[in-house]
Short mmCIF file of C-alpha atoms in Angstrom, two decimals:
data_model
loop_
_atom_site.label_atom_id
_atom_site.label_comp_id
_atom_site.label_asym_id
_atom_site.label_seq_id
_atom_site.Cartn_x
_atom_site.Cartn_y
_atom_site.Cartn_z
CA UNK A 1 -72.21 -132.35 -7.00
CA UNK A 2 -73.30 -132.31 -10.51
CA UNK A 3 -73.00 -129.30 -12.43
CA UNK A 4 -75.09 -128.43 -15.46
CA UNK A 5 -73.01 -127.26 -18.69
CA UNK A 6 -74.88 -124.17 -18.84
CA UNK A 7 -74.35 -123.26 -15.11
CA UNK A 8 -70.60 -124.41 -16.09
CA UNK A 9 -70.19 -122.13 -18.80
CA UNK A 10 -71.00 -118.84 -16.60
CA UNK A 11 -67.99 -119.75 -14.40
CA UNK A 12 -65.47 -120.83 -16.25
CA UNK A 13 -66.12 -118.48 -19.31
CA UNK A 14 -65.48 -115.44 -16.62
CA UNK A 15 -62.68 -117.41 -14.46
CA UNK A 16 -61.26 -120.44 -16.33
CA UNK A 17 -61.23 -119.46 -19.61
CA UNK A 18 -58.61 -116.60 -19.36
CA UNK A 19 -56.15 -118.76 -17.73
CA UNK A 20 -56.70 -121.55 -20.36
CA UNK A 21 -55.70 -119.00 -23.12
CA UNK A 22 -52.17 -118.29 -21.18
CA UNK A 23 -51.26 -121.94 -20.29
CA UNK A 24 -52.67 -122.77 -24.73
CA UNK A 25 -51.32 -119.20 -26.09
CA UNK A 26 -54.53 -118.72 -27.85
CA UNK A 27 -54.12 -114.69 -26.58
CA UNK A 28 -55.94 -113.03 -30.00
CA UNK A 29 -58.13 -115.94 -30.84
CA UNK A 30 -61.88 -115.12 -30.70
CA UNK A 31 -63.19 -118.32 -28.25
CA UNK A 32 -66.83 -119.26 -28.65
CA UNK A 33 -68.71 -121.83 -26.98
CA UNK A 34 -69.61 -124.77 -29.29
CA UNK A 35 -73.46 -125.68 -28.77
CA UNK A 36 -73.57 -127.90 -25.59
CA UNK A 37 -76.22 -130.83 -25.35
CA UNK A 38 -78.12 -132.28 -22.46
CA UNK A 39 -75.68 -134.54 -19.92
CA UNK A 40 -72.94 -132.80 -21.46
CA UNK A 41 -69.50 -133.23 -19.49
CA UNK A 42 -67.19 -130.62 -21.03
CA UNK A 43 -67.00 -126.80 -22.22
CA UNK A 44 -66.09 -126.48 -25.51
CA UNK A 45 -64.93 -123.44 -27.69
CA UNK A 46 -63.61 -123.02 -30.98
CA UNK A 47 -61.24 -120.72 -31.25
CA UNK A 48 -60.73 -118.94 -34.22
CA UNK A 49 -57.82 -116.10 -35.40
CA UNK A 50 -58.92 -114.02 -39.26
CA UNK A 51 -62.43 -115.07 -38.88
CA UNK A 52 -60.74 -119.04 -39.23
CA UNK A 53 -61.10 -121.77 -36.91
CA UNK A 54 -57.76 -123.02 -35.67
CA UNK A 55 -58.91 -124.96 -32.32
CA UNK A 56 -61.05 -126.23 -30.14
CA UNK A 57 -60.44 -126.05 -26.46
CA UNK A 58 -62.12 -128.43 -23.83
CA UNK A 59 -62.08 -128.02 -20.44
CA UNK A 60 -63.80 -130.63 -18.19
CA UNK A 61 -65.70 -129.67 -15.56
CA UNK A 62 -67.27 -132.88 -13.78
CA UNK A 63 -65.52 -134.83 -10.97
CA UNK A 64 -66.15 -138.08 -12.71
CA UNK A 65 -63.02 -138.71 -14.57
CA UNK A 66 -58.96 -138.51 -13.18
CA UNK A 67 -56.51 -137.09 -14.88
CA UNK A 68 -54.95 -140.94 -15.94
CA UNK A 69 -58.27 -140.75 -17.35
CA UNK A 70 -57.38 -137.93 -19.67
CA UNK A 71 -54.19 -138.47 -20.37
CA UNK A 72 -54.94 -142.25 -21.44
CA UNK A 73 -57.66 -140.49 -23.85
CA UNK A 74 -55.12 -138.10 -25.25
CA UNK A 75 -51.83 -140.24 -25.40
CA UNK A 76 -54.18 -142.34 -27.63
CA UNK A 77 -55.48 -139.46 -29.98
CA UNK A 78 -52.06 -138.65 -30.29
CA UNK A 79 -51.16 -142.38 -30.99
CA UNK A 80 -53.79 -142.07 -34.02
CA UNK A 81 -53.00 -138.98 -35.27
CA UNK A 82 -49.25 -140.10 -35.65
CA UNK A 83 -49.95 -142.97 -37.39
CA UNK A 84 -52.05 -142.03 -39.83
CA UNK A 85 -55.61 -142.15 -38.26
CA UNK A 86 -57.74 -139.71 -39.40
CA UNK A 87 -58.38 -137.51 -36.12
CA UNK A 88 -57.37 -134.12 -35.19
CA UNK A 89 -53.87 -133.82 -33.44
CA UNK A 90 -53.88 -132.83 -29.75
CA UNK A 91 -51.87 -129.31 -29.15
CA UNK A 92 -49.51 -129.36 -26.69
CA UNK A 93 -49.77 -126.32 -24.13
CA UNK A 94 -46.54 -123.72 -23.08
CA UNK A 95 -45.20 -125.93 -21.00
CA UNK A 96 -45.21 -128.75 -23.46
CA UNK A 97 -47.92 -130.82 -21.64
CA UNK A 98 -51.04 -132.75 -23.49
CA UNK A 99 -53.26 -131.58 -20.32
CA UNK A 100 -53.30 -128.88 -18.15
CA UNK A 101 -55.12 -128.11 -14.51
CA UNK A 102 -56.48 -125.28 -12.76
CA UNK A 103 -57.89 -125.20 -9.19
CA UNK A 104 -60.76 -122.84 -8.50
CA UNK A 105 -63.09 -122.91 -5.91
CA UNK A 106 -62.09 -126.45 -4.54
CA UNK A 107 -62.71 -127.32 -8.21
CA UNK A 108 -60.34 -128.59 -10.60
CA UNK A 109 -60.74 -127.85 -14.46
CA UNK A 110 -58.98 -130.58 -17.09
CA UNK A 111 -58.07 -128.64 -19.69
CA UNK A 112 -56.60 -129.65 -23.46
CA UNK A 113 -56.51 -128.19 -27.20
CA UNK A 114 -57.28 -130.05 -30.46
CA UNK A 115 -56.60 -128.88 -33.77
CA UNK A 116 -59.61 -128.19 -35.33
CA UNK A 117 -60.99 -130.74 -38.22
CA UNK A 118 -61.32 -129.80 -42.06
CA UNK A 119 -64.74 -128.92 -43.32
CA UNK A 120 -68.42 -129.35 -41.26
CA UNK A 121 -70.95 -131.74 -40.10
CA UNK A 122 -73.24 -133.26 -42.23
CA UNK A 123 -75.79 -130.84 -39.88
CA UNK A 124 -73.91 -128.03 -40.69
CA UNK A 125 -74.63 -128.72 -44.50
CA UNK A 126 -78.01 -129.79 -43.83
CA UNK A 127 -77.40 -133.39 -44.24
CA UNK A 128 -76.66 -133.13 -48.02
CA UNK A 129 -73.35 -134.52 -49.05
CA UNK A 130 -70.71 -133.17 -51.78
CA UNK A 131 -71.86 -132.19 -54.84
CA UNK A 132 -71.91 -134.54 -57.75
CA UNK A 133 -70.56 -137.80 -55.45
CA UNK A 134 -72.58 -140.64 -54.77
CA UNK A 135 -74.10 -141.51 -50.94
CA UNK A 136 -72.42 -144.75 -51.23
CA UNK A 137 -68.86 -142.90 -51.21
CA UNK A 138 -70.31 -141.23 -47.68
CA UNK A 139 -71.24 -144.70 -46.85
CA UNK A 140 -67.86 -146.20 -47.58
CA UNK A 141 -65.79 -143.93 -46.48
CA UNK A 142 -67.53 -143.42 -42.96
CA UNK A 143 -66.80 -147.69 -42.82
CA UNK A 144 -63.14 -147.22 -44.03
CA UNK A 145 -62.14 -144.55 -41.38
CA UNK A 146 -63.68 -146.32 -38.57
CA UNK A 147 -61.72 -149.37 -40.11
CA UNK A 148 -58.54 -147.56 -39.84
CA UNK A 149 -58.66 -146.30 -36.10
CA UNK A 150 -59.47 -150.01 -35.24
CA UNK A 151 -56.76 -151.05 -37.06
CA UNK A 152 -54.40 -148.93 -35.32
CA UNK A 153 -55.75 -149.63 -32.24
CA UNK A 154 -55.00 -153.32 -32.75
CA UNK A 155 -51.55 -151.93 -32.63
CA UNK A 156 -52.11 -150.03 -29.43
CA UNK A 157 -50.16 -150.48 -26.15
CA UNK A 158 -51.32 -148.09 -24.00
CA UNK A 159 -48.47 -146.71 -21.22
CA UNK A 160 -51.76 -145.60 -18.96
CA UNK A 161 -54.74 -147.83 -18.26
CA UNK A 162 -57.59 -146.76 -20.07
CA UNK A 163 -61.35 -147.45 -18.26
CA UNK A 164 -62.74 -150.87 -19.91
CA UNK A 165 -66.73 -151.42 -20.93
CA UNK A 166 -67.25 -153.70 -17.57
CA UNK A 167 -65.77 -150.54 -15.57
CA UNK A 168 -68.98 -149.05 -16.29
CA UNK A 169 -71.16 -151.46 -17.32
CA UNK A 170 -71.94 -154.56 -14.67
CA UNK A 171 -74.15 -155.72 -12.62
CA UNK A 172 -73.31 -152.52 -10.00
CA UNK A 173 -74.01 -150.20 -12.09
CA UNK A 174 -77.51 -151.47 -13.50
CA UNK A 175 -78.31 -151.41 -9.82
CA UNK A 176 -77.41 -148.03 -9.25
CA UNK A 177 -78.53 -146.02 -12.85
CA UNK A 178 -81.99 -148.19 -13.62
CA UNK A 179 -85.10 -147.11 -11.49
CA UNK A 180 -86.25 -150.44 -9.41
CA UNK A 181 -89.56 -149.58 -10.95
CA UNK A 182 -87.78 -151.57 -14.21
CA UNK A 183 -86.89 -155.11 -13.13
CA UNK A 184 -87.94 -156.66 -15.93
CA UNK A 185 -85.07 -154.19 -17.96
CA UNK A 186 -81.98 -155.08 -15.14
CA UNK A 187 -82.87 -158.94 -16.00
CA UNK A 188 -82.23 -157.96 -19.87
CA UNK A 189 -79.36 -156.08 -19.45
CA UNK A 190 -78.04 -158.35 -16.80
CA UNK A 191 -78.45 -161.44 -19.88
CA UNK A 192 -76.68 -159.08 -21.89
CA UNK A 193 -73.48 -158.73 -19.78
CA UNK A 194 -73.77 -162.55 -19.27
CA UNK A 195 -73.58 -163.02 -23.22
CA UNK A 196 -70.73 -160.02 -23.53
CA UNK A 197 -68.74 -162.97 -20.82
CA UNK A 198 -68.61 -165.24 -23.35
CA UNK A 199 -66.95 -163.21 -25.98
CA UNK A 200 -63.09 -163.69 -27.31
CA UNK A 201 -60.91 -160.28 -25.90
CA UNK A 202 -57.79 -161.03 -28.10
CA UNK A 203 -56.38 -158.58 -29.89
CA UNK A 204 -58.56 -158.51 -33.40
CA UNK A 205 -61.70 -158.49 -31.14
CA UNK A 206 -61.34 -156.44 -28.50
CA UNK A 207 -59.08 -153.15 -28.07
CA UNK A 208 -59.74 -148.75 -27.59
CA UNK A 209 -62.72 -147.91 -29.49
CA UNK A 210 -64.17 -144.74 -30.19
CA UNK A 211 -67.67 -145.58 -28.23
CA UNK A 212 -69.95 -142.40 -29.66
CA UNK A 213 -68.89 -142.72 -33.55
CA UNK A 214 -71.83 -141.28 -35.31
CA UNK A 215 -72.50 -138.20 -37.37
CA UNK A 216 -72.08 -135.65 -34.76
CA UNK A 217 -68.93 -136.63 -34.26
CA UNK A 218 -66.81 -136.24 -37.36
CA UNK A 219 -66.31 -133.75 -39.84
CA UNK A 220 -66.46 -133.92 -43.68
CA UNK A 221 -64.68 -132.17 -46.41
CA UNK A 222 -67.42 -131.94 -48.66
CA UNK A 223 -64.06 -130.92 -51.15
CA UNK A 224 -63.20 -134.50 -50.81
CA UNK A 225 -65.03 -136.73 -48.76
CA UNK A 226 -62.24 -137.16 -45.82
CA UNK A 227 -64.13 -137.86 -42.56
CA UNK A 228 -62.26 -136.28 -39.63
CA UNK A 229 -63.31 -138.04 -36.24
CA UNK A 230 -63.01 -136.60 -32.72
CA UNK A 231 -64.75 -136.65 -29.63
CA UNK A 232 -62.87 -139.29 -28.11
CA UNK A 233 -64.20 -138.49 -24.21
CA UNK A 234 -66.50 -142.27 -24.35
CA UNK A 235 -63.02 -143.94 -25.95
CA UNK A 236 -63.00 -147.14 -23.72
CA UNK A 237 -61.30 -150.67 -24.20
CA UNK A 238 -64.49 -152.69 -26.08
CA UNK A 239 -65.50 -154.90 -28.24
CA UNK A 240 -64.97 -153.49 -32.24
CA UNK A 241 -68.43 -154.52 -32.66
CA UNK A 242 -69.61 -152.21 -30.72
CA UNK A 243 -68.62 -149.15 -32.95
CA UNK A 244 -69.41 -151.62 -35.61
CA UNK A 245 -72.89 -151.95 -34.43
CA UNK A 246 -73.19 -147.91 -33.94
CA UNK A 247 -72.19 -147.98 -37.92
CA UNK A 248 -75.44 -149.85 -38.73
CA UNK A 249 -77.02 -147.45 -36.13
CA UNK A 250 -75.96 -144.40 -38.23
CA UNK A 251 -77.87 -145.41 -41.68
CA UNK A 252 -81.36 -145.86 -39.92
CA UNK A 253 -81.47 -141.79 -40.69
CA UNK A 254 -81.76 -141.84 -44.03
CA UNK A 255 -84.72 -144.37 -44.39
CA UNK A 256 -86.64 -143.43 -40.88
CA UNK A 257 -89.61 -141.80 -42.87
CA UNK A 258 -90.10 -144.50 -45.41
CA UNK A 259 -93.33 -146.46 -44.52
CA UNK A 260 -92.46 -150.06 -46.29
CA UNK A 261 -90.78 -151.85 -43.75
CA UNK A 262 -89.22 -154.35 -46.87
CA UNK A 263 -87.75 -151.37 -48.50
CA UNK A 264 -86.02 -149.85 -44.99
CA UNK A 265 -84.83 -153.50 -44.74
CA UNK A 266 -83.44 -153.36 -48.42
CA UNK A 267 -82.31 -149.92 -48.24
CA UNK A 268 -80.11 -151.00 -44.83
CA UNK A 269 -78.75 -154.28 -46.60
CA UNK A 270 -77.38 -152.07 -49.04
CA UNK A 271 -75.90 -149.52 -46.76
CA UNK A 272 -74.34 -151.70 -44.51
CA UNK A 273 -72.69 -153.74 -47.03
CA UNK A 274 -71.18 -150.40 -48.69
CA UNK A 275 -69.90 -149.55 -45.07
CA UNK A 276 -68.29 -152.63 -44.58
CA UNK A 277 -66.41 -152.73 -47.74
CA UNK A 278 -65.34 -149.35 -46.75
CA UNK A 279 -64.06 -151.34 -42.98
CA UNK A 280 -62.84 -154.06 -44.35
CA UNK A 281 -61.01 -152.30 -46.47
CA UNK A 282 -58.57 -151.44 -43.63
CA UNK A 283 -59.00 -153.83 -41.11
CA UNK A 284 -60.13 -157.44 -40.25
CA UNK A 285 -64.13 -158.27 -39.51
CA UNK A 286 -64.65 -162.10 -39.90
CA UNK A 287 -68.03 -163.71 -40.38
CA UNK A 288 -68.16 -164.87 -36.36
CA UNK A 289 -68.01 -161.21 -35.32
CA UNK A 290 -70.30 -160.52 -37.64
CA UNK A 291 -73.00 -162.53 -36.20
CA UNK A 292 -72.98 -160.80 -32.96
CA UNK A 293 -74.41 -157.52 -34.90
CA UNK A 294 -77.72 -157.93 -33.17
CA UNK A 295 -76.21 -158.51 -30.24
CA UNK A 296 -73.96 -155.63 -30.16
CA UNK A 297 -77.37 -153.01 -31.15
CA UNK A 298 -79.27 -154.51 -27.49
CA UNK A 299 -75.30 -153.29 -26.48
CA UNK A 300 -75.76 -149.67 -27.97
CA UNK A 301 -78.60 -149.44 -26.56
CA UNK A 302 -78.25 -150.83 -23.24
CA UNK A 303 -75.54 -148.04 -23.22
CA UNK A 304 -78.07 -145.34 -24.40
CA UNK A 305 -80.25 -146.02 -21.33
CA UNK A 306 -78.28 -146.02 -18.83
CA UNK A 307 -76.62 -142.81 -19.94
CA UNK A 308 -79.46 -141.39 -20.19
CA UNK A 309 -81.16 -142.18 -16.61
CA UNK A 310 -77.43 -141.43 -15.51
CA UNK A 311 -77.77 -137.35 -16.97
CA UNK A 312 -81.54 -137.72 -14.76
CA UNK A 313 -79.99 -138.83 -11.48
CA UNK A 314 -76.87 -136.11 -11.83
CA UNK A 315 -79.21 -133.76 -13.27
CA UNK A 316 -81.01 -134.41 -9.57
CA UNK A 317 -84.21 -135.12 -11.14
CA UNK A 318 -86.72 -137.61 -10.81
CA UNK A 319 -86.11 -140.24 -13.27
CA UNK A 320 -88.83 -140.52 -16.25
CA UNK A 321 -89.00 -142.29 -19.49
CA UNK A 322 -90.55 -139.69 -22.33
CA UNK A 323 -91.36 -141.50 -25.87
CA UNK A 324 -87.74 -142.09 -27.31
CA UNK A 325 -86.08 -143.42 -23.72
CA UNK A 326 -90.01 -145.83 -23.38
CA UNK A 327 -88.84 -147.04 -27.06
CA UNK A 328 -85.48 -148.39 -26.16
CA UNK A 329 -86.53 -149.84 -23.17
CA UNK A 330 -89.61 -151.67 -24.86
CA UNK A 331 -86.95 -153.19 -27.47
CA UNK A 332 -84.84 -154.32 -24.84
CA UNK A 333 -87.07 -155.71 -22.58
CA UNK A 334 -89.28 -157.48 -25.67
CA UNK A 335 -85.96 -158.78 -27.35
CA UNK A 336 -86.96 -156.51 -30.33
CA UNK A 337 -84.18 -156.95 -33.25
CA UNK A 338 -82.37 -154.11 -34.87
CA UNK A 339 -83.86 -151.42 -32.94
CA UNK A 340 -87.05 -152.48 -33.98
CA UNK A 341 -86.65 -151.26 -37.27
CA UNK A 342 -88.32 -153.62 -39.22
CA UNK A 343 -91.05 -154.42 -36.70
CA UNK A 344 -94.36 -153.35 -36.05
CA UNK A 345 -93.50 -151.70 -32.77
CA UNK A 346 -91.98 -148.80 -35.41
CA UNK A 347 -93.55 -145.58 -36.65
CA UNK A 348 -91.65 -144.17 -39.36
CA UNK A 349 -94.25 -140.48 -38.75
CA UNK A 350 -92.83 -140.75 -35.33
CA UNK A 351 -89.56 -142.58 -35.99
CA UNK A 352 -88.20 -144.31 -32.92
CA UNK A 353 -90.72 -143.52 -30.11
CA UNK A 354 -93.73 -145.34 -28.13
CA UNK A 355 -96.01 -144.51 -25.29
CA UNK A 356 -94.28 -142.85 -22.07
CA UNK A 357 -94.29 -145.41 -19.11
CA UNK A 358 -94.75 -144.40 -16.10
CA UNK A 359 -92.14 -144.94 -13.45
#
């Protein structure tokens, strides 16, 4: 049974909670819920002592992951964090242990602490970056740190299997998440699996990647530009393209409202070049990989979908396609490019959405 965050929150800020702060010893630390979002699989609070933040707590409440699962997230966090990646450190609990469990209800709660990162969101600081620095430093330096967890990874030998992209992405799957009112989207996403087949998985292509690296994920230090990433709950073995891919994702933001197609094209050149200076700077990207860009954005956004009719079907609601879920599919299915950036299918007064479709 699927429960909703904000039906989750009532219980386990009453019941779980309490017990988290004994097994964490975050007695006298002021714990308040972090904004949850739509789908969302977790209950997280920041916990704060003197009016600072110190932590953030999550505690899982969904069936849908073991606790292998967790502990092959958090063994790796832990991995980064000691070598130099640029993540917050996991906080062991009382008893020493990266994850804890309570049972409640015929319920079990996963429960862990993360130090919290330096400095905010870019939406916390209203997208504007540090004073008196270019946007190309952002630029870089979001490519560099993404650069240098892949790097590490590449290093990676994980003591506990980890779930791997074809886990939850194959031909099952598509069957079971896509309404049957879409055949013509299965076909396309079934091609894209077929292409994903034919795809090197040696050890510069393929290892632990982050899976949801964008801008709500990672925190800045508008003192000095440091990007701290976390979020790791999506970390899956994967292609590096696909992060790579979600990299030239993340720029479409800051051109979505200009009306010259030729100038967002020119304006993402630029970006993504800065960006991959700033990943190449710590790690490996040769010009084959690069190629498979394109191919790796119908990826993202194969991924996007599915999630998305996924949160519908646990959500226990019919499925439906409003104007931003009609605009993925329509790229998909029509083999649009780059998330139809520069094509006429795009609206930059209604950036990223078309017609709803009926299903």
């Amino acid at each position: 049974m699927y429960i909703k965050v904000n039906e989750a929150v009532k219980n386990i800020d009453a019941l779980i909670l309490p017990m988290a702060s004994v097994l964490y010893g975050l007695e006298g630390y002021a714990c308040k819920p972090a904004n949850a979002h739509e789908g969302g699989r977790n209950v997280v609070y920041v916990c704060e002592k003197g009016g600072e933040a110190a932590a953030v707590l999550r505690i899982a409440f969904l069936q849908d992951r073991t606790r292998e699962d967790f502990l092959g997230e958090l063994e790796f966090v832990r991995y980064l964090f000691e070598h130099g990646g640029s993540v917050p450190d996991v906080v062991g609990s009382r008893q020493g242990n990266l994850l804890e469990e309570v049972a409640h209800d015929h319920h079990t709660f996963f429960i862990c602490l993360f130090q919290k990162a330096a400095g905010k969101t870019l939406a916390e600081n209203q997208y504007r970056y540090r004073e008196g620095a270019p946007m190309t430093e952002y630029f870089f330096n979001c490519g560099k740190v993404l650069g240098k967890l892949h790097q590490l990874s590449k290093g990676y030998t994980p003591s506990r299997r980890r779930y791997g992209f074809h886990d939850k992405f194959n031909a099952d799957s598509i069957e079971k998440r896509i309404p049957g009112s879409l055949p013509l989207l299965k076909e396309k996403m079934l091609d894209l699996l077929k292409a994903l087949e034919e795809l090197d998985k040696n050890r510069e292509a393929y290892g632990i990647v982050h899976f949801d690296f964008n801008d709500g994920n990672y925190a800045i230090d508008f003192a000095t530009g440091q990007i701290t990433v976390y979020d790791f709950d999506n970390c899956c073995s994967c292609w590096y393209m696909f992060d790579v891919a979600s990299l030239w994702t993340n720029g479409t933001g800051w051109i979505q409202f200009e009306p010259d197609a030729g100038k967002r094209r020119a304006f993402m050149d630029a970006y993504f070049k800065t960006a991959l200076e700033g990943y190449k700077s710590e790690t490996g990207l040769g010009d084959a990989l690069l190629e498979k860009l394109h191919l790796f954005i119908q990826v993202n956004l194969m991924e996007s979908i599915m999630d998305a009719f996924e949160v519908m079907r646990n959500n226990g609601e019919a499925p439906e396609c409003n104007e931003a879920l009609s605009y993925r599919i329509k790229c998909l299915e029509d083999d649009i490019p780059y998330l139809g950036f520069f094509h006429d299918i795009y609206a930059c007064d209604e950036p990223f959405e078309h017609d709803k479709r009926t299903i």
